[in-house]
Coordinates of C-alpha atoms in Angstrom, one line a residue:
M279 CA -95.2 164.2 315.1
K280 CA -92.1 166.3 314.5
N281 CA -90.6 164.9 317.7
K282 CA -91.1 161.3 316.5
I283 CA -89.4 162.1 313.2
R284 CA -86.5 163.8 315.0
E285 CA -86.1 160.8 317.3
K286 CA -86.0 158.4 314.3
I287 CA -83.4 160.5 312.6
I288 CA -81.2 160.6 315.7
A289 CA -81.6 156.8 316.2
S290 CA -80.6 156.3 312.5
V291 CA -77.5 158.4 312.9
L292 CA -76.4 156.7 316.1
L293 CA -77.0 153.2 314.5
S294 CA -74.9 154.2 311.5
A295 CA -72.1 155.6 313.6
F296 CA -72.1 152.3 315.7
M297 CA -71.9 150.2 312.5
V298 CA -69.0 152.3 311.0
T299 CA -67.1 152.2 314.3
N300 CA -67.4 148.4 314.7
S301 CA -66.5 147.9 311.0
V302 CA -63.3 149.9 311.4
T303 CA -62.4 148.1 314.6
A304 CA -63.0 144.7 313.0
T305 CA -60.9 145.8 310.0
F306 CA -57.9 146.5 312.3
A307 CA -58.4 143.3 314.2
M308 CA -58.4 141.4 310.9
E309 CA -55.2 143.1 310.0
D310 CA -53.6 142.1 313.3
Y311 CA -54.4 138.4 312.5
G312 CA -53.0 138.6 308.9
Y313 CA -56.3 139.4 307.1
G314 CA -55.6 143.1 306.5
A315 CA -53.4 145.0 304.2
G316 CA -50.4 143.1 305.4
R317 CA -51.7 139.7 304.5
P318 CA -50.0 137.7 301.7
A319 CA -51.4 138.5 298.3
I320 CA -53.6 135.9 296.7
R321 CA -52.4 134.6 293.4
S322 CA -54.3 136.2 290.6
G323 CA -54.6 135.5 286.9
A324 CA -56.8 132.3 287.1
S325 CA -57.5 130.8 283.8
Q326 CA -60.5 128.7 282.7
V327 CA -60.5 125.9 280.2
G328 CA -63.9 124.7 279.0
I329 CA -64.5 121.0 279.1
S330 CA -68.1 121.1 277.8
S331 CA -69.2 120.5 274.3
D332 CA -69.6 123.4 271.8
V333 CA -72.6 121.9 270.2
T334 CA -74.8 124.8 269.1
I335 CA -78.4 124.9 268.0
P336 CA -80.2 127.5 265.7
N337 CA -82.0 130.3 267.5
A338 CA -80.1 129.4 270.7
G339 CA -80.6 132.9 272.1
S340 CA -84.4 133.0 271.6
V341 CA -86.3 133.4 274.9
V342 CA -88.4 130.6 276.4
N343 CA -91.4 131.2 278.7
L344 CA -93.1 128.0 279.8
S345 CA -95.2 126.9 282.7
L346 CA -96.0 123.2 282.6
R347 CA -97.3 120.5 285.1
D348 CA -96.5 116.8 284.6
A349 CA -96.0 117.4 280.9
D350 CA -94.7 114.6 278.7
I351 CA -90.9 115.1 278.2
T352 CA -91.1 114.3 274.5
Q353 CA -93.7 117.0 273.9
V354 CA -91.6 119.6 275.7
L355 CA -88.6 118.7 273.6
R356 CA -90.7 118.9 270.4
M357 CA -91.6 122.5 271.4
F358 CA -87.9 123.3 271.8
A359 CA -87.1 121.7 268.4
D360 CA -89.9 123.7 266.7
Q361 CA -88.6 127.0 268.2
A362 CA -85.1 126.1 267.0
G363 CA -86.5 125.2 263.5
M364 CA -85.0 121.6 263.7
N365 CA -86.1 118.1 263.3
I366 CA -86.1 115.8 266.3
I367 CA -85.6 112.1 266.9
F368 CA -86.1 110.1 270.1
T369 CA -84.3 106.9 270.8
E370 CA -85.8 104.0 272.7
G371 CA -86.1 104.7 276.4
V372 CA -86.7 108.4 276.3
E373 CA -89.8 108.9 278.5
G374 CA -91.0 110.7 281.6
N375 CA -92.8 113.8 282.8
V376 CA -91.5 117.2 283.7
T377 CA -92.8 120.2 285.7
M378 CA -91.3 123.5 285.0
D379 CA -91.7 127.3 285.3
L380 CA -89.3 129.1 282.9
V381 CA -89.4 132.8 282.4
N382 CA -87.0 134.6 280.0
I383 CA -84.6 131.7 279.6
P384 CA -82.5 131.3 276.4
L385 CA -83.5 128.3 274.4
K386 CA -80.0 126.7 274.7
D387 CA -80.1 126.9 278.5
A388 CA -83.6 125.7 278.7
L389 CA -82.7 122.6 276.6
D390 CA -79.7 121.9 278.8
L391 CA -81.7 122.2 282.0
V392 CA -84.4 119.8 280.8
V393 CA -82.0 117.2 279.4
K394 CA -79.8 117.2 282.5
T395 CA -82.7 116.9 285.0
Q396 CA -84.1 114.0 283.0
K397 CA -80.6 112.4 282.6
L398 CA -80.9 112.4 278.9
Y399 CA -78.4 113.2 276.1
Y400 CA -78.8 115.3 272.9
D401 CA -76.7 115.8 269.8
I402 CA -77.3 117.4 266.4
K403 CA -77.0 115.4 263.2
A404 CA -78.1 116.9 259.9
N405 CA -80.2 119.7 261.4
T406 CA -81.9 117.0 263.6
L407 CA -82.0 117.1 267.3
V408 CA -81.2 113.5 268.5
I409 CA -82.5 112.8 272.0
S410 CA -81.3 109.6 273.7
T411 CA -80.5 108.1 277.1
A412 CA -77.0 107.9 278.4
E413 CA -76.5 104.3 277.4
S414 CA -77.7 105.0 273.9
A415 CA -75.5 108.0 273.7
M416 CA -72.4 106.0 274.5
N417 CA -73.2 103.5 271.7
M418 CA -73.7 106.4 269.3
A419 CA -70.5 108.1 270.4
D420 CA -68.5 104.9 269.9
R421 CA -69.7 104.6 266.3
S422 CA -68.5 108.1 265.5
K423 CA -65.1 108.0 267.1
T424 CA -61.9 108.8 265.3
M425 CA -58.2 108.6 266.2
T426 CA -56.4 111.9 266.5
V427 CA -52.7 112.5 267.3
I428 CA -51.9 115.6 269.3
P429 CA -48.2 116.4 269.7
V430 CA -47.0 117.4 273.2
K431 CA -43.8 119.4 273.5
Y432 CA -42.8 120.0 277.1
V433 CA -44.7 117.9 279.6
N434 CA -45.2 114.2 279.8
A435 CA -48.0 113.0 277.4
L436 CA -48.6 110.0 279.7
A437 CA -49.5 112.4 282.6
L438 CA -51.9 114.3 280.4
S439 CA -53.6 111.0 279.2
H440 CA -54.0 109.9 282.8
F441 CA -55.6 113.2 283.7
L442 CA -58.0 113.1 280.7
N443 CA -59.1 109.6 281.3
K444 CA -59.6 109.9 285.1
S445 CA -60.9 113.5 285.5
V446 CA -62.3 114.7 282.2
F447 CA -63.6 111.7 280.3
S448 CA -64.5 109.9 283.5
P449 CA -65.5 106.2 283.4
K450 CA -69.0 104.7 283.8
G451 CA -70.5 107.0 281.2
K452 CA -70.1 110.2 283.2
G453 CA -68.6 112.0 280.1
A454 CA -71.3 110.7 277.8
T455 CA -74.0 112.8 279.5
R456 CA -72.3 115.9 277.9
P457 CA -73.3 116.6 274.3
G458 CA -70.7 115.3 271.8
M459 CA -68.4 113.8 274.4
S460 CA -67.4 110.2 275.1
G461 CA -67.1 108.5 278.4
G462 CA -64.4 106.1 279.6
F463 CA -60.7 105.9 278.7
I464 CA -60.1 107.4 275.3
A465 CA -56.6 108.9 275.7
A466 CA -53.4 107.1 275.1
T467 CA -49.8 108.0 274.3
N468 CA -46.9 107.3 272.0
P469 CA -43.8 107.2 274.2
A470 CA -41.4 107.3 271.3
T471 CA -42.6 110.8 270.1
N472 CA -44.4 112.0 273.3
D473 CA -47.7 112.3 271.4
L474 CA -51.2 112.2 272.9
I475 CA -53.6 109.9 271.0
I476 CA -57.3 110.6 271.4
T477 CA -59.8 108.0 270.3
G478 CA -63.1 109.9 270.4
T479 CA -65.4 112.4 268.8
A480 CA -64.6 115.8 267.4
Q481 CA -65.7 117.3 270.6
D482 CA -63.4 115.0 272.6
V483 CA -60.5 116.1 270.4
A484 CA -61.3 119.8 270.8
I485 CA -61.4 119.5 274.6
A486 CA -58.2 117.5 274.6
R487 CA -56.5 120.2 272.5
S488 CA -57.6 122.9 274.9
I489 CA -56.2 120.9 277.8
V490 CA -52.9 120.5 276.0
E491 CA -52.7 124.2 275.1
Q492 CA -53.3 125.1 278.8
F493 CA -50.7 122.8 280.4
D494 CA -48.1 122.1 277.6
R495 CA -45.9 125.0 278.5
K496 CA -42.1 125.2 278.6
P497 CA -41.0 125.0 282.3
S498 CA -39.0 127.9 283.7
I499 CA -35.4 127.3 284.7
T500 CA -34.0 129.5 287.4
T501 CA -30.5 129.4 288.7
F502 CA -29.5 130.6 292.2
K503 CA -25.9 131.3 293.3
V504 CA -24.8 130.4 296.8
N505 CA -21.7 131.9 298.2
H506 CA -21.1 130.9 301.8
T507 CA -22.9 127.5 302.1
T508 CA -22.5 124.4 300.0
P509 CA -25.1 123.9 297.3
A510 CA -25.9 120.4 298.7
E511 CA -26.8 121.8 302.1
M512 CA -28.9 124.6 300.7
A513 CA -30.7 122.3 298.3
T514 CA -31.5 119.9 301.1
A515 CA -32.8 122.7 303.3
L516 CA -35.0 124.0 300.4
C517 CA -36.5 120.5 300.0
T518 CA -37.1 119.6 303.6
S519 CA -37.7 123.0 305.3
L520 CA -39.2 125.4 302.7
F521 CA -41.7 123.0 301.1
P522 CA -42.5 120.4 303.8
S523 CA -46.2 120.0 302.7
M524 CA -45.2 118.8 299.2
S525 CA -44.4 115.2 298.6
I526 CA -40.8 114.4 298.2
V527 CA -40.2 111.0 296.5
T528 CA -36.7 109.6 296.8
D529 CA -35.3 106.5 295.2
E530 CA -32.8 104.1 296.6
E531 CA -29.9 105.9 295.0
G532 CA -30.6 109.1 296.9
S533 CA -32.1 111.0 293.9
S534 CA -35.7 112.2 294.0
S535 CA -38.5 112.0 291.6
G536 CA -42.2 112.9 291.6
G537 CA -44.9 110.5 290.8
A538 CA -48.1 108.8 291.9
A539 CA -49.3 105.2 291.6
G540 CA -46.6 104.2 289.1
I541 CA -47.4 107.1 286.8
V542 CA -44.4 108.5 284.9
T543 CA -44.6 112.3 285.6
G544 CA -42.5 115.3 285.1
F545 CA -41.2 117.3 282.1
A546 CA -40.8 115.6 278.8
S547 CA -37.8 117.6 277.6
D548 CA -34.2 117.1 278.8
E549 CA -33.8 120.8 279.5
G550 CA -33.3 121.4 283.2
G551 CA -32.7 117.9 284.3
G552 CA -35.0 115.9 282.1
D553 CA -37.7 113.5 283.1
S554 CA -37.9 113.0 286.8
S555 CA -38.5 109.3 286.3
S556 CA -34.9 108.9 285.1
S557 CA -32.5 109.1 288.0
D558 CA -29.5 108.9 285.7
S559 CA -30.4 112.0 283.6
S560 CA -31.5 114.0 286.6
S561 CA -28.3 113.4 288.5
G562 CA -26.2 114.4 285.5
G563 CA -24.4 111.1 285.5
S564 CA -23.0 111.7 288.9
S565 CA -24.5 108.4 290.3
G566 CA -23.8 105.1 288.7
S567 CA -20.9 102.9 288.0
G568 CA -18.5 105.8 287.8
S569 CA -17.2 104.8 284.4
S570 CA -18.7 107.9 282.6
I571 CA -17.3 111.4 282.7
S572 CA -19.5 113.9 284.5
V573 CA -19.2 117.6 283.4
G574 CA -20.6 120.0 285.9
G575 CA -21.6 117.3 288.4
A576 CA -25.3 118.1 288.6
K577 CA -27.2 116.2 291.2
L578 CA -31.0 116.1 291.8
A579 CA -31.9 117.0 295.4
C580 CA -35.6 116.4 295.2
A581 CA -38.6 116.5 292.9
L582 CA -41.7 118.1 294.4
S583 CA -45.3 117.3 293.3
S584 CA -48.8 117.8 294.7
I585 CA -50.7 114.8 293.5
Q586 CA -54.0 114.0 295.2
K587 CA -57.2 112.0 294.5
T588 CA -60.7 113.2 295.4
E589 CA -63.4 110.6 295.8
E590 CA -66.9 111.7 294.6
S591 CA -70.1 109.8 294.5
D592 CA -73.4 109.9 292.6
S593 CA -76.0 110.4 295.3
E594 CA -78.8 108.7 293.3
E595 CA -77.0 105.8 291.8
G596 CA -74.6 105.2 294.7
D597 CA -71.6 104.9 292.4
T598 CA -68.2 106.2 293.5
Y599 CA -65.5 107.5 291.1
S600 CA -62.3 109.4 291.6
L601 CA -61.1 112.8 290.4
E602 CA -57.3 113.1 290.2
S603 CA -55.0 116.1 289.9
L604 CA -52.9 116.5 286.9
P605 CA -49.8 114.3 287.7
L606 CA -47.2 116.7 286.4
L607 CA -43.9 117.6 288.2
N608 CA -44.4 120.8 290.1
M609 CA -40.8 121.6 290.7
S610 CA -37.4 120.0 290.9
V611 CA -34.4 121.2 292.8
S612 CA -30.9 120.3 291.5
Y613 CA -27.5 121.6 292.6
F614 CA -24.0 121.8 291.0
P615 CA -21.2 121.3 293.6
T616 CA -18.5 122.4 291.2
Q617 CA -20.3 125.6 290.2
G618 CA -21.8 126.6 293.5
T619 CA -25.3 127.0 292.1
I620 CA -28.8 125.6 292.6
Q621 CA -31.1 125.1 289.7
V622 CA -34.9 125.1 290.1
V623 CA -36.9 123.7 287.2
G624 CA -40.6 124.7 287.2
G625 CA -42.4 126.3 290.1
S626 CA -44.6 129.3 290.4
E627 CA -43.4 132.9 290.7
S628 CA -44.4 132.8 294.4
Q629 CA -42.4 129.7 295.0
L630 CA -39.4 131.2 293.3
D631 CA -39.7 134.3 295.4
M632 CA -39.8 132.2 298.5
I633 CA -36.6 130.3 297.4
R634 CA -34.9 133.6 296.6
E635 CA -35.7 135.1 300.0
Y636 CA -34.8 131.8 301.8
I637 CA -31.4 131.8 300.1
A638 CA -30.8 135.5 300.9
M639 CA -31.6 134.9 304.6
N640 CA -29.6 131.8 305.1
D641 CA -26.6 132.1 302.7
K642 CA -24.5 133.9 305.3
K643 CA -20.9 133.8 306.1
T644 CA -20.2 131.2 308.8
P645 CA -18.3 132.7 311.7
Q646 CA -14.8 131.4 312.2
A647 CA -12.3 131.6 315.1
Y648 CA -8.6 131.1 315.4
L649 CA -7.9 128.7 318.2
E650 CA -4.6 128.2 319.9
V651 CA -4.3 125.0 321.9
Q652 CA -1.6 124.2 324.4
I653 CA -1.4 120.8 325.9
V654 CA 1.4 120.5 328.5
E655 CA 2.3 117.3 330.4
L656 CA 4.6 117.5 333.3
N657 CA 6.3 114.3 334.6
E658 CA 8.4 114.2 337.7
S659 CA 9.8 111.1 339.4
G660 CA 12.4 110.5 342.1
S661 CA 13.8 107.8 344.3
K662 CA 15.9 107.6 347.5
T663 CA 17.9 104.4 348.4
F664 CA 19.7 103.7 351.7
D665 CA 21.2 100.2 351.6
N666 CA 23.3 98.5 354.3
Q667 CA 25.2 95.3 353.6
W668 CA 27.2 93.2 356.1
Q669 CA 29.5 90.3 355.3
F670 CA 31.3 88.0 357.8
L671 CA 33.8 85.3 356.8
S672 CA 35.5 82.7 359.1
K673 CA 36.7 79.2 359.0
N674 CA 33.6 77.6 360.4
F675 CA 30.9 80.2 359.8
S676 CA 30.2 83.0 357.3
F677 CA 27.1 85.0 356.3
N678 CA 25.8 88.0 354.2
A679 CA 23.2 90.4 355.7
G680 CA 21.4 93.5 354.5
G681 CA 20.3 94.8 351.2
T682 CA 17.4 92.9 349.6
N683 CA 18.9 89.4 350.6
G684 CA 18.1 89.5 354.3
F685 CA 20.3 87.2 356.3
Q686 CA 22.0 84.3 354.5
T687 CA 25.1 82.3 354.5
N688 CA 27.8 82.8 351.9
K689 CA 27.4 80.5 348.9
M690 CA 31.1 80.2 348.2
Y691 CA 32.1 79.8 351.9
P692 CA 29.2 77.9 353.6
I693 CA 29.2 76.1 356.9
F694 CA 31.1 72.8 356.5
W695 CA 30.1 69.9 358.7
A696 CA 32.4 67.6 356.8
G697 CA 34.6 67.5 353.7
H698 CA 36.9 69.9 352.1
G699 CA 34.9 71.5 349.2
Y700 CA 34.2 71.0 345.5
T701 CA 34.3 72.7 342.1
L702 CA 31.2 74.4 340.6
V703 CA 30.8 73.9 336.8
D704 CA 28.4 75.2 334.1
P705 CA 26.3 72.2 333.0
S706 CA 25.6 74.0 329.6
S707 CA 29.3 74.4 328.8
F708 CA 30.7 70.9 328.0
D709 CA 34.1 70.8 326.3
E710 CA 34.1 67.8 323.9
E711 CA 37.9 67.8 323.5
T712 CA 38.7 67.5 327.2
G713 CA 35.4 65.8 328.1
R714 CA 34.9 68.2 331.0
Y715 CA 32.6 71.0 331.9
T716 CA 33.9 74.6 332.3
P717 CA 34.5 75.4 336.0
I718 CA 32.9 78.6 337.4
G719 CA 34.1 78.5 341.0
Y720 CA 35.2 76.4 344.0
V721 CA 33.2 76.0 347.2
R722 CA 35.5 75.6 350.3
K723 CA 36.2 76.7 353.8
W724 CA 37.5 80.1 354.5
G725 CA 41.2 79.7 355.0
S726 CA 42.2 83.1 356.3
S727 CA 41.6 84.9 359.5
P728 CA 38.1 86.0 360.3
Q729 CA 36.9 89.1 358.5
L730 CA 33.9 91.4 359.1
M731 CA 33.0 93.8 356.2
Y732 CA 30.4 96.6 356.0
A733 CA 29.2 98.4 352.9
V734 CA 26.6 101.2 352.6
K735 CA 24.8 102.6 349.5
Y736 CA 23.0 105.9 349.5
L737 CA 21.4 107.1 346.3
V738 CA 19.1 110.0 345.5
E739 CA 17.6 110.1 341.9
N740 CA 15.4 112.8 340.3
K741 CA 13.7 112.8 336.9
K742 CA 11.7 115.5 335.2
G743 CA 9.9 115.5 331.8
R744 CA 7.8 117.9 329.9
V745 CA 5.7 117.2 326.8
L746 CA 4.2 120.2 324.9
A747 CA 1.8 120.2 322.0
N748 CA 0.9 123.6 320.6
P749 CA -1.4 123.3 317.6
R750 CA -3.1 126.3 316.0
V751 CA -6.3 125.7 314.0
L752 CA -9.0 127.8 312.3
L753 CA -12.4 126.6 313.4
T754 CA -15.8 127.1 311.7
S755 CA -18.9 127.5 313.8
G756 CA -20.9 124.3 314.1
Q757 CA -18.3 122.1 312.4
K758 CA -16.2 119.6 314.2
S759 CA -12.4 119.8 313.9
V760 CA -9.9 117.1 314.9
I761 CA -6.3 117.7 316.0
D762 CA -4.5 114.3 315.7
L763 CA -0.9 114.1 317.1
T764 CA -0.8 110.4 317.6
S765 CA 1.8 107.9 316.5
D766 CA 1.7 104.2 315.4
Y767 CA 3.1 101.4 317.5
V768 CA 3.2 97.6 317.6
S769 CA 0.5 96.5 320.0
K770 CA 0.7 92.8 319.5
V771 CA 2.9 90.2 317.7
T772 CA 1.5 86.8 316.7
T773 CA 4.0 84.0 315.8
Q774 CA 3.0 81.1 313.6
Y775 CA 5.2 78.1 312.7
L776 CA 4.6 76.9 309.2
D777 CA 5.6 73.5 307.7
A778 CA 8.1 74.3 305.0
G779 CA 7.7 71.0 303.3
S780 CA 11.3 71.0 302.3
S781 CA 13.8 68.1 302.5
S782 CA 15.6 69.9 305.4
G783 CA 12.5 69.7 307.5
S784 CA 13.0 73.1 309.0
A785 CA 9.8 75.1 309.8
Q786 CA 9.2 78.6 308.6
V787 CA 8.2 81.3 311.1
Q788 CA 5.5 83.9 310.2
K789 CA 5.0 86.9 312.4
D790 CA 1.9 89.1 312.3
Y791 CA 2.2 92.6 313.7
E792 CA -0.9 94.4 314.9
I793 CA -0.5 98.1 314.5
S794 CA -2.4 100.6 316.6
D795 CA -2.4 104.4 316.2
D796 CA -3.8 105.9 319.4
N797 CA -0.5 106.6 321.2
G798 CA -0.4 110.4 321.7
I799 CA -2.7 113.4 321.8
K800 CA -6.0 113.7 319.9
V801 CA -8.4 116.6 320.4
E802 CA -11.9 116.9 319.0
I803 CA -13.4 120.5 319.0
T804 CA -16.8 121.7 318.0
P805 CA -17.3 125.4 318.3
F806 CA -20.3 127.8 318.3
I807 CA -19.3 131.4 317.7
S808 CA -21.9 133.8 318.9
P809 CA -22.3 137.4 317.7
D810 CA -21.7 138.8 321.2
G811 CA -18.0 137.9 321.2
Y812 CA -18.1 134.5 322.9
V813 CA -17.0 131.1 321.7
T814 CA -18.8 128.0 323.1
L815 CA -16.7 124.8 322.7
D816 CA -17.4 121.1 323.0
V817 CA -13.9 119.8 323.7
K818 CA -12.9 116.2 323.8
P819 CA -9.2 115.7 324.4
K820 CA -7.7 112.2 324.5
Y821 CA -4.1 111.5 325.7
A822 CA -2.7 108.0 325.7
T823 CA 0.8 106.7 326.6
I824 CA 2.3 103.3 326.6
A825 CA 2.3 102.1 330.3
S826 CA 3.7 98.6 329.8
T827 CA 3.9 95.6 327.5
V828 CA 3.2 92.0 328.2
T829 CA 5.5 89.5 326.5
D830 CA 5.1 85.9 325.7
S831 CA 7.4 83.8 327.9
T832 CA 8.0 81.3 325.1
T833 CA 8.7 83.4 322.1
G834 CA 9.5 86.7 323.7
D835 CA 7.0 88.5 321.5
I836 CA 4.6 91.3 322.6
A837 CA 1.4 89.7 323.7
A838 CA -0.4 92.9 324.7
T839 CA 0.3 96.6 325.1
L840 CA -1.2 98.4 328.0
L841 CA -2.0 102.1 327.6
Q842 CA -2.5 104.8 330.2
R843 CA -5.3 107.1 329.1
R844 CA -6.4 110.6 330.1
D845 CA -9.7 111.5 328.4
L846 CA -12.0 114.4 328.9
D847 CA -15.4 115.2 327.4
L848 CA -16.4 118.8 328.0
K849 CA -19.7 120.3 326.8
G850 CA -20.6 123.9 326.4
V851 CA -17.4 125.6 327.6
R852 CA -17.9 129.3 327.1
I853 CA -14.8 131.5 326.5
K854 CA -14.7 135.2 325.7
D855 CA -12.8 136.3 322.6
G856 CA -9.1 136.5 323.2
E857 CA -9.2 135.0 326.7
T858 CA -7.6 131.8 327.8
L859 CA -9.3 128.8 329.3
V860 CA -7.0 126.6 331.5
I861 CA -8.1 123.1 332.2
G862 CA -5.9 121.7 334.9
G863 CA -6.0 119.6 338.0
M864 CA -5.4 116.3 336.2
I865 CA -2.7 115.2 338.6
R866 CA -1.6 111.6 339.3
E867 CA 0.8 110.9 342.1
A868 CA 2.2 107.6 343.4
E869 CA 4.6 107.0 346.3
T870 CA 6.1 103.6 347.3
K871 CA 8.5 102.8 350.2
N872 CA 10.3 99.4 350.6
V873 CA 12.1 98.5 353.9
S874 CA 14.3 95.4 354.3
K875 CA 16.1 94.7 357.6
I876 CA 18.1 92.1 359.5
P877 CA 15.9 90.4 362.0
F878 CA 16.2 91.7 365.6
L879 CA 19.2 93.9 364.8
G880 CA 17.1 96.1 362.4
D881 CA 14.6 96.8 365.2
I882 CA 17.1 98.2 367.7
P883 CA 16.7 102.0 368.2
V884 CA 19.3 104.2 366.6
V885 CA 21.7 101.3 365.9
G886 CA 19.0 99.5 363.9
M887 CA 19.4 102.0 361.0
F888 CA 22.7 100.3 360.1
F889 CA 20.9 97.0 359.7
R890 CA 18.0 98.3 357.5
S891 CA 17.8 99.1 353.8
T892 CA 15.1 101.6 352.6
T893 CA 14.1 102.5 349.1
T894 CA 11.5 105.3 348.4
N895 CA 10.0 106.0 344.9
K896 CA 7.8 109.0 344.0
T897 CA 6.1 109.8 340.7
K898 CA 3.9 112.8 339.8
E899 CA 2.2 113.4 336.5
E900 CA 0.1 116.5 335.5
M901 CA -1.6 117.5 332.3
V902 CA -2.8 121.1 331.6
I903 CA -4.8 122.2 328.6
M904 CA -5.0 125.9 327.6
L905 CA -7.5 127.1 324.9
T906 CA -7.3 130.7 323.5
P907 CA -9.9 131.5 320.8
Q908 CA -9.8 134.6 318.7
I909 CA -12.8 135.4 316.5
V910 CA -11.9 136.1 312.9
V911 CA -13.5 139.3 311.6
D912 CA -13.5 139.7 307.8
T913 CA -12.4 143.0 306.3
E914 CA -15.8 143.5 304.7
D915 CA -17.6 143.0 307.9
A916 CA -15.3 145.4 309.8
V917 CA -15.8 148.1 307.2
A918 CA -19.6 147.6 307.4
E919 CA -19.5 148.0 311.2
D920 CA -17.5 151.2 310.9
V921 CA -19.9 152.6 308.4
A922 CA -22.9 151.7 310.6
L923 CA -21.3 153.5 313.5

């Protein structure tokens, strides 16, 4: 017997140790997944607002002990009225049987249980318990309604009335099953004074007042200072990144407002941006026609709200009705570009803490780098000309040979088969006084002794050019910078002849000049400055020069301008701080050689060089880009690093 008791004790101890060990292990496991001591704290301080009637009966705390089977409901309610010391009246339609076993139940709770299970309604009038059906209760409540005005200070009265009508005093008689309460839409508003109008019983007014006291609170206004980022960027990040699950309603003008199904929501006062339904007041007058003066330049970034509708159904009747959240503005985010601040109206303490932490983590100094850019273009061109020219003049035969004319007879001393010559005149130079044209030469036979002449031309020409652009700019990480060293030029000229309409009949000439501005150097640079001392660049240099122009043969105007371009698009070029990146190899070379010679004679070896003309042209162009970044370190950052070391 003692051994069995000992075995049981040992088994109990082992079982207890096993349970404790597993509990501790499970606790640590829960902490690893965010359920332990390190998990976010749940918001506390929940408040309750009663939406039931405060109808009281005498002897409500007296104890009821009943055990009945298929008892008439009217007889059961008579016993409750007798225990309360009250009279009782039944309206038409109150009937049915009830089975119950109640032990030590307060009279008030017993009465509520019986009435609700039988779908009945009760009220107290002149120490009389009035028992009726839901339909009869609605008729009775309608006859006892009064109109009460409840002032609302801070929130929108229309939002409160919408919430009361849809979720508290629900339609289809749902509210009428509660003692002293009405069913249907009983709440309205006065927009001029932001008052809530309740058309209902005294119990309806009491519930409405408790709702107003709970939610009509002055919204908090919190201002955050941003130092290194723009308020617009930070406000946009707060709206889109920090609270992505909340609805963001934006109008066509770019401002935001909260709302649902056309309901005007938000704060009623103008403090902190005013009603979210008014884009003019929320934006501080910054958007509009521009005729008004804006002081401070406040702009609404977004209005956040959590508005949802929950569908519920009556399982017995099959009816479906909706419960809606209170359509009030949760929070609005505005920013002031001229002051460098962000203003948050509303929001819970947890949300404000999240905003504060987000700004502290992301409002950092943007790294900068000092970039020296050198763009060098080298132009080199040269030509070599060797030209031989022969000329022979005689009485019967003459010729010119060499150069670019080949072999041809002399124009002034051609071969004469007959005749003695003639005078050459300019057909455009007629002299009206003499009636003759101006002579320009005389074609005749060579009258002297035969002559053979030889001329040689040897020319070497070299040209060198150098174009240097050396801009120095301060770059911000992630921001595109543009270096524009271009010039304007006339790319096209259009000539139009207009009828003057004058007596002289002369036409007016109108010239339209098309101006372009891409002649020169333009560099687009987007840097990313990493903390490890490297600068990554997206470089897009563009270099254009005028190659040639096309002119109109009729007017002599510029018909088109042709450009020679050298463009690069480099992505992710990584350079260490202080080092130089050289982008070269952009070379363009051209070489042409022209040879003209006298037939047969120019082909003779050695001697033929005197009967040939040679012209050689060479051009060479090269562009070199050198980038040298130097990361800028602020004095405060340098001191902080020294202290850390």
